[in-house]
């Protein structure tokens, strides 16, 4: 598939490929409802994790960053035509997920250049910008300087090596006025992240709200029409890690009726939460699969700075109160857009045939993206994946489960040649596995997509099997630091094999699910995808999807190569394994198993290139 994986540099070629992709996607079901435009509107991205190329193997999420650049410019133009405000917001986690961000040293060296083509109004930091000191300093020295006052890190600091003082990576807050006169006071709040590099400092939100600078900021004598909280922080306050509630409450105590709008992230879900009648929170998924839309109206020209159009003409208006009993003036709408060109074109230009979708900046971004991918060898083809292996669409460790494949990979390639005769147990946190492995070409890029973290394999030698064999159960019961967030839903009935849900033809889907394509509307060809229920109900997904099966999986899994020694990846679960082993074992017993560079990022590409499972003959290697 040359056009998908070969180097493409010319803008005209890009244009042709985009047209083909859009035509192909038009054949399937897409959006049907115009967006509700309010006085104040937002487009929201979060947890992009380097997926700026879009999903090459999933048409439904196939738009690239250049398409988004075009879309954002078209939507800004549309907002101006309508006489209303549109703000673009991102809530962090830019690395660890795809080759574009993770194949450079440090992560993000190239992907940040592409990311910066989007004209964001406000951004904030994610935990993935803080794990490693060199990534954090890159964020401080480059990313933060690029975005200036738009980059908000209200509770995140870094040690300035020149002064030995801690400084905020970005700004603590931003008080600004929109094109149409709204006076906004914005903060950027990270959840209480504790895995950060020791040159950085995260202040818990509960503490931050009592700091003088924050108290002074919210007690400003300058007028504020809306408080905006953006944060790598779950929209839902009660999920265990979410800390927006503290900030919301602190503001509400001082400003009983001023709207507080919240944009969150980190838990990788589509979600919308109501805090009170003047305050809602949106969370917009992950990995360039979802673009969030939020609109609101209710600003009066008498009591706010708003100078724009009160009710834009020719478009639906936000019509829902935050609560059933609300007497406040605020009306809201929210929508989760699938990240594809059909969706973008539908909402940006609709039926206006005199307008073309692609902007020059968008086409240039796509071109640049393609040439960066070629330079980073991300298009290099290793082998052909014969089937689809997924994280949650198949029962844990069944033939369609990614954990079955990875267990085999760990057993066969994570071997220290000097200890090859020794048996071993290899323990991995399932949180380190970030994405499914799709059927079709396995490229250098795919090496980063499934298991992107550089978590080094450590080992403790000669642990008796009687002891070692209990470690997995212990970790699954008590291991906390690296267990994945509790996001996977309840198990569904068992199912043997798994067909790639995003690409399987409808005939195959029907073989598995006779109701596929008929669950909500009597129409053709629903693509499988997100079905979201949030505080406003079930109509948030812009494109109606049929359901993807979803099975739960444990926090840790294990591969077995024998029983005399115990190999412990990654460094981050070492302490929990030592805790389990108890007296007689300490950190000094753990050392690199292969070497200091052999990590959870290394083993899958190695396995793919060695295993009979993955075909060398790539001539017939198609995605379908
Ligand atoms: N070196 C690392 C870093 C992170 N993880 C896993 O990622 C999870 C956090 O990712 P979010 O996108 O949700 O912020 C974390 O809980 C770990 O499971 C890892 O395995 N190794
Ligand atoms: Zn994330
Ligand atoms: Zn995160």
XYZ file of C-alpha atoms and ligand atoms in Angstrom:
647
model
C 0.000 0.000 0.000
C 2.433 2.634 -1.262
C 0.173 5.577 -0.789
C -0.276 4.811 2.877
C 3.203 3.842 3.883
C 5.646 5.277 1.366
C 7.214 8.709 1.735
C 4.895 11.345 0.293
C 6.204 14.855 0.103
C 4.301 16.663 -2.607
C 1.286 18.701 -1.632
C -0.648 17.677 -4.758
C -0.179 14.027 -3.946
C -1.359 14.729 -0.427
C -4.446 16.397 -1.845
C -5.216 13.347 -4.018
C -4.766 10.898 -1.191
C -7.003 12.985 1.058
C -9.716 13.027 -1.596
C -9.518 9.243 -1.915
C -9.664 8.759 1.845
C -12.665 11.018 2.149
C -14.497 9.284 -0.712
C -13.790 5.891 0.830
C -15.050 7.025 4.194
C -18.157 8.588 2.660
C -19.247 5.068 1.835
C -19.788 4.418 5.516
C -22.077 6.058 8.006
C -21.069 9.506 9.267
C -22.417 12.558 11.066
C -25.969 13.732 10.365
C -26.611 16.560 12.816
C -25.278 20.102 12.571
C -23.424 21.336 15.627
C -25.208 23.642 18.039
C -23.354 26.971 18.016
C -23.524 29.165 21.116
C -22.065 32.536 22.004
C -18.983 30.750 23.308
C -17.780 27.540 21.621
C -14.861 25.210 22.181
C -12.975 22.526 20.282
C -11.131 20.277 22.716
C -8.314 17.756 22.261
C -6.718 15.657 24.952
C -4.336 12.707 25.349
C -3.161 12.870 21.738
C -0.070 10.800 22.704
C 1.698 11.389 19.387
C -1.114 10.116 17.132
C -0.806 13.129 14.823
C -0.647 10.941 11.725
C -4.140 9.737 12.590
C -5.051 6.070 12.552
C -3.642 4.633 9.349
C -5.430 1.343 9.888
C -8.784 2.687 11.087
C -10.630 4.786 8.553
C -13.035 6.108 11.149
C -10.159 7.882 12.907
C -8.123 8.480 9.751
C -7.729 12.263 9.691
C -4.215 13.561 10.260
C -3.045 16.705 12.047
C -3.065 18.629 8.750
C -6.763 17.829 8.329
C -7.347 19.099 11.847
C -5.375 22.278 11.102
C -7.674 22.872 8.098
C -10.763 22.052 10.166
C -9.805 24.353 13.017
C -9.154 27.232 10.585
C -12.498 26.643 8.854
C -14.329 26.543 12.180
C -12.623 29.759 13.348
C -13.723 31.388 10.086
C -17.240 30.073 10.601
C -17.302 31.451 14.157
C -16.340 34.876 12.810
C -19.057 34.672 10.144
C -21.589 33.788 12.826
C -20.315 36.552 15.101
C -19.441 34.297 18.050
C -16.331 33.064 19.858
C -14.524 29.770 19.312
C -11.608 28.686 21.493
C -9.268 25.728 20.900
C -8.087 23.917 24.006
C -5.722 20.997 24.701
C -5.337 19.193 28.013
C -2.013 17.375 27.705
C -0.343 13.964 27.335
C 1.437 14.576 24.054
C 3.867 11.644 24.195
C 4.013 7.873 24.621
C 1.734 6.286 22.070
C 3.079 6.516 18.521
C 6.361 6.596 16.641
C 6.163 10.267 15.716
C 6.460 11.271 19.367
C 8.425 8.345 20.762
C 11.111 7.516 18.209
C 13.054 10.709 18.914
C 15.302 11.477 21.850
C 13.838 13.065 23.844
C 10.263 12.143 22.998
C 8.343 14.894 21.262
C 11.287 16.526 19.473
C 9.511 16.206 16.115
C 5.877 15.670 17.111
C 5.836 18.951 19.051
C 6.793 20.815 15.843
C 3.762 19.308 14.103
C 1.483 19.800 17.116
C 2.417 23.480 17.185
C 0.822 24.038 13.757
C -2.562 24.141 15.460
C -3.572 27.571 16.627
C -4.558 26.701 20.217
C -5.896 29.351 22.561
C -5.082 27.475 25.760
C -3.090 24.379 26.655
C -2.018 22.553 29.764
C 0.439 19.842 30.788
C -0.142 16.075 31.126
C 1.597 13.503 33.290
C 3.402 12.166 30.200
C 5.276 15.452 29.921
C 6.681 14.868 33.409
C 7.887 11.270 33.746
C 11.383 11.984 32.434
C 13.566 14.973 33.312
C 14.727 15.574 29.730
C 11.124 15.607 28.450
C 10.111 17.963 31.265
C 12.988 20.330 30.440
C 12.097 20.192 26.753
C 8.579 21.184 27.782
C 9.908 24.046 29.892
C 12.538 25.337 27.446
C 10.748 24.835 24.139
C 7.038 23.988 24.284
C 6.213 26.439 27.047
C 8.223 29.217 25.379
C 6.446 28.581 22.062
C 2.969 28.929 23.578
C 3.800 31.695 26.041
C 0.834 32.968 28.056
C -1.458 30.312 26.534
C 0.314 27.451 28.359
C -1.124 27.041 31.847
C 0.475 24.910 34.557
C -1.062 26.285 37.727
C 0.284 23.511 39.950
C 3.368 22.243 38.107
C 6.888 23.555 38.645
C 10.385 22.625 37.538
C 13.802 23.287 38.981
C 15.565 26.040 37.066
C 19.153 24.743 36.921
C 20.527 28.281 36.599
C 18.902 29.659 39.725
C 18.249 26.398 41.631
C 14.742 27.757 42.207
C 11.487 26.055 41.261
C 9.566 27.878 38.534
C 6.208 27.262 36.921
C 6.678 25.460 33.603
C 4.044 27.650 32.019
C 1.810 30.395 33.394
C -0.211 30.011 36.573
C -3.269 31.603 35.013
C -4.405 33.701 32.081
C -6.864 36.559 32.226
C -7.839 37.421 28.674
C -10.640 38.842 26.560
C -12.103 36.950 23.607
C -12.666 38.499 20.162
C -16.256 39.166 21.230
C -15.445 40.725 24.553
C -15.814 37.853 27.048
C -13.453 38.258 29.995
C -12.089 34.851 30.919
C -9.884 33.813 33.820
C -8.278 30.436 33.070
C -6.242 27.946 35.130
C -4.476 24.675 34.173
C -4.576 21.984 36.874
C -2.869 18.593 36.747
C -4.245 15.788 38.921
C -2.161 14.830 41.971
C 0.476 13.054 39.898
C 3.275 11.515 41.943
C 5.309 9.646 39.287
C 6.960 12.851 38.060
C 10.718 13.322 37.594
C 12.295 14.649 40.770
C 13.246 17.936 39.131
C 9.542 18.727 38.897
C 6.954 19.471 41.553
C 3.190 18.929 41.427
C 1.189 20.775 44.083
C -2.070 18.997 44.964
C -5.056 21.098 43.847
C -6.399 20.982 47.396
C -3.238 22.782 48.536
C -3.044 25.074 45.514
C -6.451 26.605 46.163
C -5.190 27.999 49.477
C -2.036 29.510 48.019
C -1.941 33.295 48.083
C -1.464 33.719 44.348
C -4.598 31.627 43.632
C -6.718 33.320 46.295
C -5.617 36.715 44.941
C -6.289 35.658 41.347
C -9.873 34.602 41.959
C -10.538 37.660 44.115
C -9.486 39.954 41.319
C -11.263 43.282 41.052
C -11.204 42.936 37.243
C -14.468 41.610 35.848
C -14.666 37.907 35.010
C -17.457 36.611 32.751
C -16.316 32.982 32.884
C -13.795 30.890 34.798
C -12.126 28.300 32.603
C -10.455 25.276 34.181
C -8.410 23.177 31.821
C -6.583 20.230 33.257
C -5.086 16.853 32.695
C -7.581 15.725 35.257
C -10.691 13.611 34.894
C -13.942 15.438 34.231
C -15.596 13.213 36.823
C -14.558 14.464 40.257
C -15.292 11.258 42.154
C -13.133 8.865 40.116
C -10.301 8.664 42.617
C -7.774 10.897 40.852
C -9.901 13.863 39.796
C -9.203 17.154 41.582
C -11.303 19.680 39.658
C -13.859 19.700 42.470
C -11.440 21.487 44.835
C -10.827 24.249 42.331
C -14.466 24.497 41.348
C -15.545 24.797 44.998
C -12.902 27.394 45.813
C -14.093 29.590 42.944
C -17.771 28.961 43.701
C -17.293 30.144 47.300
C -16.221 33.527 45.980
C -18.342 33.692 42.816
C -21.702 32.024 43.474
C -23.109 32.364 39.973
C -20.283 33.023 37.495
C -20.062 30.149 34.979
C -17.135 27.790 35.432
C -16.350 25.726 32.338
C -14.058 22.720 32.710
C -12.062 20.664 30.152
C -10.410 17.477 31.385
C -8.463 14.443 30.273
C -6.250 11.578 31.470
C -8.828 8.788 31.688
C -9.062 8.541 27.886
C -12.846 8.520 27.791
C -15.627 10.602 26.312
C -17.435 12.214 29.215
C -19.541 15.185 30.198
C -20.246 16.016 33.811
C -22.447 18.608 35.465
C -20.967 20.275 38.549
C -23.764 22.778 39.141
C -26.219 24.846 37.145
C -23.450 27.145 35.893
C -20.659 24.644 35.598
C -20.019 21.628 33.345
C -16.975 19.560 32.374
C -16.080 17.884 29.083
C -13.536 15.119 28.490
C -12.679 14.239 24.894
C -11.215 10.739 24.669
C -7.731 9.931 23.440
C -5.270 9.249 20.597
C -6.817 11.578 17.974
C -9.961 9.468 17.920
C -12.200 12.162 19.370
C -12.517 15.904 18.986
C -14.689 17.427 21.682
C -17.207 20.202 21.029
C -18.797 22.315 23.706
C -21.003 25.365 23.243
C -22.807 27.634 25.639
C -25.001 30.724 25.565
C -26.552 32.947 28.183
C -24.176 35.920 28.342
C -26.132 39.128 28.587
C -24.788 42.237 26.940
C -25.814 44.235 30.013
C -23.995 42.227 32.630
C -21.026 40.770 30.708
C -18.436 42.063 28.285
C -19.977 40.073 25.430
C -20.307 42.090 22.231
C -20.998 39.250 19.775
C -24.194 37.886 18.281
C -26.710 36.721 20.885
C -28.199 33.893 18.811
C -26.234 33.061 15.650
C -28.441 32.586 12.600
C -28.791 29.495 10.432
C -27.381 27.063 13.006
C -28.984 25.175 15.887
C -28.439 26.710 19.334
C -27.398 25.021 22.599
C -30.643 24.287 24.366
C -30.008 22.314 27.534
C -29.768 23.599 31.067
C -27.048 21.980 33.149
C -29.612 20.680 35.634
C -33.348 20.043 35.358
C -34.051 22.632 38.028
C -31.660 25.283 36.754
C -32.923 28.857 36.725
C -29.553 30.116 35.524
C -29.342 31.626 32.024
C -26.820 29.096 30.727
C -27.657 26.712 27.902
C -25.210 24.052 26.849
C -24.484 21.489 24.142
C -21.708 18.955 23.843
C -20.674 16.577 21.059
C -17.924 13.984 20.508
C -16.705 14.141 16.896
C -15.006 11.151 15.290
C -11.576 12.156 14.014
C -12.037 11.748 10.253
C -12.232 14.007 7.218
C -15.857 13.230 6.504
C -16.806 14.554 9.940
C -14.530 17.562 9.629
C -15.833 18.469 6.169
C -19.436 17.936 7.212
C -19.176 20.379 10.098
C -16.816 22.909 8.559
C -18.285 23.465 5.145
C -21.482 21.390 5.020
C -23.174 21.834 1.685
C -21.351 25.015 0.733
C -19.803 23.733 -2.459
C -18.014 27.013 -3.152
C -15.694 26.429 -0.218
C -12.818 23.942 -0.259
C -11.939 22.220 2.955
C -8.135 22.065 2.886
C -6.205 25.166 3.832
C -2.642 25.693 2.654
C -1.450 25.436 6.264
C -3.309 22.144 6.619
C -1.828 20.672 3.454
C 1.650 21.850 4.448
C 1.225 20.239 7.865
C 0.275 16.919 6.269
C 3.261 17.166 3.949
C 5.615 17.920 6.815
C 4.140 15.085 8.847
C 4.727 12.628 6.017
C 8.308 13.698 5.517
C 9.043 13.525 9.267
C 7.590 10.016 9.317
C 9.822 9.006 6.432
C 12.890 10.585 8.076
C 12.163 8.667 11.273
C 11.757 5.438 9.252
C 8.286 5.012 10.690
C 7.011 3.730 7.358
C 9.578 0.873 7.295
C 7.703 -2.358 6.978
C 8.812 -5.234 9.226
C 6.297 -7.958 8.536
C 2.619 -8.644 8.088
C 0.290 -9.182 11.060
C -2.055 -12.032 10.155
C -4.894 -11.042 12.464
C -6.191 -8.393 14.846
C -5.205 -8.640 18.531
C -6.963 -6.298 20.919
C -6.799 -5.177 24.525
C -10.445 -5.425 25.486
C -12.543 -6.580 22.510
C -11.672 -10.223 23.232
C -11.605 -12.206 26.449
C -8.304 -11.840 28.340
C -5.768 -14.346 27.011
C -8.126 -15.702 24.324
C -6.802 -16.061 20.780
C -7.823 -12.522 19.871
C -6.362 -10.974 23.029
C -3.212 -8.868 22.710
C -2.074 -10.373 26.019
C -1.876 -13.833 24.463
C 0.396 -12.506 21.754
C 2.527 -10.502 24.184
C 2.849 -13.415 26.580
C 4.301 -15.434 23.719
C 6.550 -12.540 22.695
C 7.850 -12.089 26.252
C 8.575 -15.805 26.653
C 10.471 -16.052 23.430
C 12.486 -12.841 23.087
C 13.023 -11.498 26.587
C 15.904 -13.874 27.211
C 19.357 -13.085 28.552
C 21.600 -15.383 26.500
C 23.865 -16.095 29.472
C 20.846 -17.259 31.440
C 18.965 -18.880 28.604
C 19.035 -22.228 30.404
C 17.376 -20.715 33.470
C 13.657 -20.640 33.664
C 11.882 -17.370 34.377
C 8.637 -15.584 35.102
C 8.178 -12.210 33.457
C 5.715 -9.776 34.999
C 4.309 -6.784 33.140
C 1.673 -4.189 34.036
C -1.150 -4.139 31.508
C -1.101 -0.327 31.799
C 2.091 -0.397 29.718
C 0.093 -1.807 26.809
C -1.554 1.128 25.149
C -3.211 -0.016 21.953
C -4.426 -2.911 19.843
C -2.318 -4.517 17.131
C -4.212 -4.345 13.871
C -4.134 -6.841 11.084
C -1.919 -5.811 8.177
C 1.477 -4.174 7.762
C 3.574 -4.046 10.949
C 5.751 -0.989 10.518
C 8.432 0.594 12.654
C 5.641 2.897 13.867
C 3.724 -0.105 15.231
C 6.706 -0.892 17.466
C 5.724 2.142 19.530
C 1.961 1.906 19.268
C 1.335 -1.237 21.311
C 4.004 -0.835 23.996
C 5.583 2.646 23.893
C 7.241 2.937 27.300
C 10.956 2.608 27.900
C 10.488 0.546 31.064
C 13.605 -1.550 31.536
C 13.469 -5.283 32.263
C 14.967 -5.987 35.675
C 15.413 -9.368 37.282
C 15.901 -11.075 40.604
C 17.760 -14.368 40.227
C 17.048 -17.729 41.756
C 13.736 -17.058 43.418
C 12.136 -20.379 44.381
C 9.161 -21.159 42.172
C 6.958 -21.720 45.190
C 7.462 -18.061 46.051
C 7.683 -16.575 42.548
C 4.478 -18.203 41.376
C 2.397 -16.173 43.839
C 3.671 -12.783 42.647
C 1.129 -12.256 39.868
C -1.852 -12.763 42.147
C -0.292 -10.506 44.752
C 0.307 -7.723 42.226
C -3.190 -7.996 40.840
C -4.608 -7.760 44.316
C -2.353 -5.173 45.935
C -0.159 -3.621 43.216
C -1.190 -0.030 42.974
C 1.315 2.327 41.467
C 1.235 1.004 37.937
C -2.148 -0.550 37.730
C -4.151 0.980 34.940
C -6.980 3.292 35.766
C -10.153 1.439 36.469
C -11.676 2.192 33.117
C -12.506 -1.092 31.497
C -16.147 -1.989 31.792
C -17.682 -5.179 33.117
C -16.906 -8.353 31.172
C -19.266 -9.331 28.387
C -20.036 -12.939 27.432
C -17.063 -14.916 26.207
C -16.174 -14.882 22.568
C -13.487 -16.919 20.877
C -12.052 -14.837 18.126
C -11.920 -11.172 17.454
C -12.468 -9.468 14.171
C -10.945 -6.027 13.822
C -13.984 -3.966 14.792
C -13.067 -0.890 12.821
C -12.381 -2.623 9.560
C -14.408 -5.784 9.405
C -16.914 -5.747 6.562
C -20.502 -5.637 7.736
C -21.046 -9.231 6.618
C -18.432 -10.395 9.131
C -19.817 -8.147 11.844
C -23.240 -9.586 11.298
C -21.895 -13.091 11.536
C -20.771 -12.167 15.011
C -23.539 -9.777 15.967
C -26.803 -10.142 14.079
C -27.876 -6.728 15.342
C -24.840 -4.925 13.976
C -25.959 -1.910 11.995
C -29.465 -1.927 13.421
C -29.035 -1.046 17.061
C -30.219 2.558 17.022
C -31.501 3.378 13.575
C -32.659 1.292 10.667
C -29.796 2.355 8.412
C -26.847 0.911 6.597
C -23.298 0.299 7.715
C -22.723 1.573 11.233
C -19.045 1.483 12.088
C -18.207 -0.016 15.425
C -17.051 2.596 17.873
C -17.756 4.592 20.966
C -21.245 4.585 22.448
C -21.223 7.214 25.138
C -23.557 7.826 28.022
C -22.892 11.006 29.976
C -24.725 13.552 32.125
C -26.758 14.726 29.115
C -27.682 11.214 28.024
C -26.804 9.190 24.958
C -26.819 11.659 22.080
C -23.275 12.987 22.487
C -21.601 10.825 19.849
C -21.641 12.775 16.609
C -21.630 9.568 14.565
C -23.829 6.759 15.805
C -21.852 3.564 16.280
C -22.527 -0.071 16.817
C -21.020 -1.533 19.941
C -17.511 -2.940 20.320
C -17.392 -5.932 22.664
C -15.570 -5.033 25.843
C -13.955 -7.434 28.300
C -12.121 -6.566 31.476
C -8.500 -7.537 32.010
C -6.276 -7.625 35.095
C -3.737 -4.988 36.089
C -0.769 -7.311 35.505
C 0.013 -10.273 33.269
C 2.848 -12.745 33.195
C 4.873 -14.822 30.759
C 6.566 -18.056 31.778
C 9.890 -19.323 30.548
C 10.673 -21.540 33.539
C 10.671 -21.454 37.287
C 13.987 -20.773 38.931
C 14.449 -17.047 38.437
C 12.030 -14.189 38.326
C 12.376 -11.444 35.768
C 10.706 -8.225 36.767
C 9.826 -5.593 34.202
C 9.581 -2.714 34.378
C 11.619 -0.829 36.962
C 8.413 0.765 38.127
C 6.870 -2.436 39.468
C 10.102 -3.559 41.090
C 9.214 -2.159 44.501
C 5.894 -3.974 44.514
C 7.530 -7.280 43.589
C 10.109 -6.794 46.354
C 7.292 -6.010 48.753
C 5.690 -9.318 47.805
C 8.917 -11.324 48.158
C 9.383 -9.889 51.638
C 12.260 -10.525 54.027
C 15.522 -11.571 52.431
C 15.018 -9.576 49.219
C 15.999 -5.983 48.584
C 16.790 -3.609 45.741
C 20.330 -4.936 45.586
C 18.952 -8.257 44.340
C 17.479 -6.605 41.251
C 19.586 -5.797 38.209
C 19.173 -5.354 34.454
C 18.054 -8.594 32.917
C 19.423 -8.008 29.420
C 20.925 -4.506 29.585
C 20.007 -1.002 30.565
C 18.344 -0.348 27.236
C 16.212 -3.444 26.791
C 12.765 -2.204 27.610
C 9.076 -2.909 27.174
C 9.442 -0.917 23.927
C 12.002 -3.428 22.579
C 10.418 -6.839 22.752
C 7.447 -6.699 20.379
C 9.295 -5.512 17.224
C 11.981 -8.093 17.962
C 9.397 -10.829 18.254
C 7.534 -9.728 15.121
C 10.731 -9.950 13.090
C 11.484 -13.455 14.377
C 8.144 -15.126 14.723
C 6.621 -17.454 12.164
C 3.281 -15.944 13.074
C 4.122 -12.740 11.231
C 4.444 -13.252 7.499
C 7.555 -12.134 5.666
C 5.707 -11.968 2.390
C 4.196 -8.548 2.480
C 2.806 -8.563 -1.047
C -0.573 -9.722 0.118
C -0.439 -7.786 3.344
C -3.597 -5.791 3.458
C -5.376 -4.199 6.330
C -8.622 -6.003 5.623
N 6.889 4.517 32.122
C 5.566 4.289 32.170
C 4.637 5.341 32.235
C 3.298 5.055 32.292
N 2.875 3.762 32.277
C 1.414 3.469 32.300
O 0.669 4.567 31.766
C -0.353 4.964 32.681
C -0.594 6.448 32.610
O -0.989 6.848 31.315
P -2.103 7.964 31.065
O -2.140 8.173 29.592
O -3.382 7.373 31.618
O -1.669 9.162 31.807
C 0.167 4.529 34.038
O -0.887 4.337 34.952
C 0.892 3.237 33.698
O -0.043 2.178 33.668
C 3.804 2.728 32.197
O 3.428 1.529 32.154
N 5.143 3.009 32.150
Zn -3.200 9.882 28.480
Zn -2.501 11.073 31.594
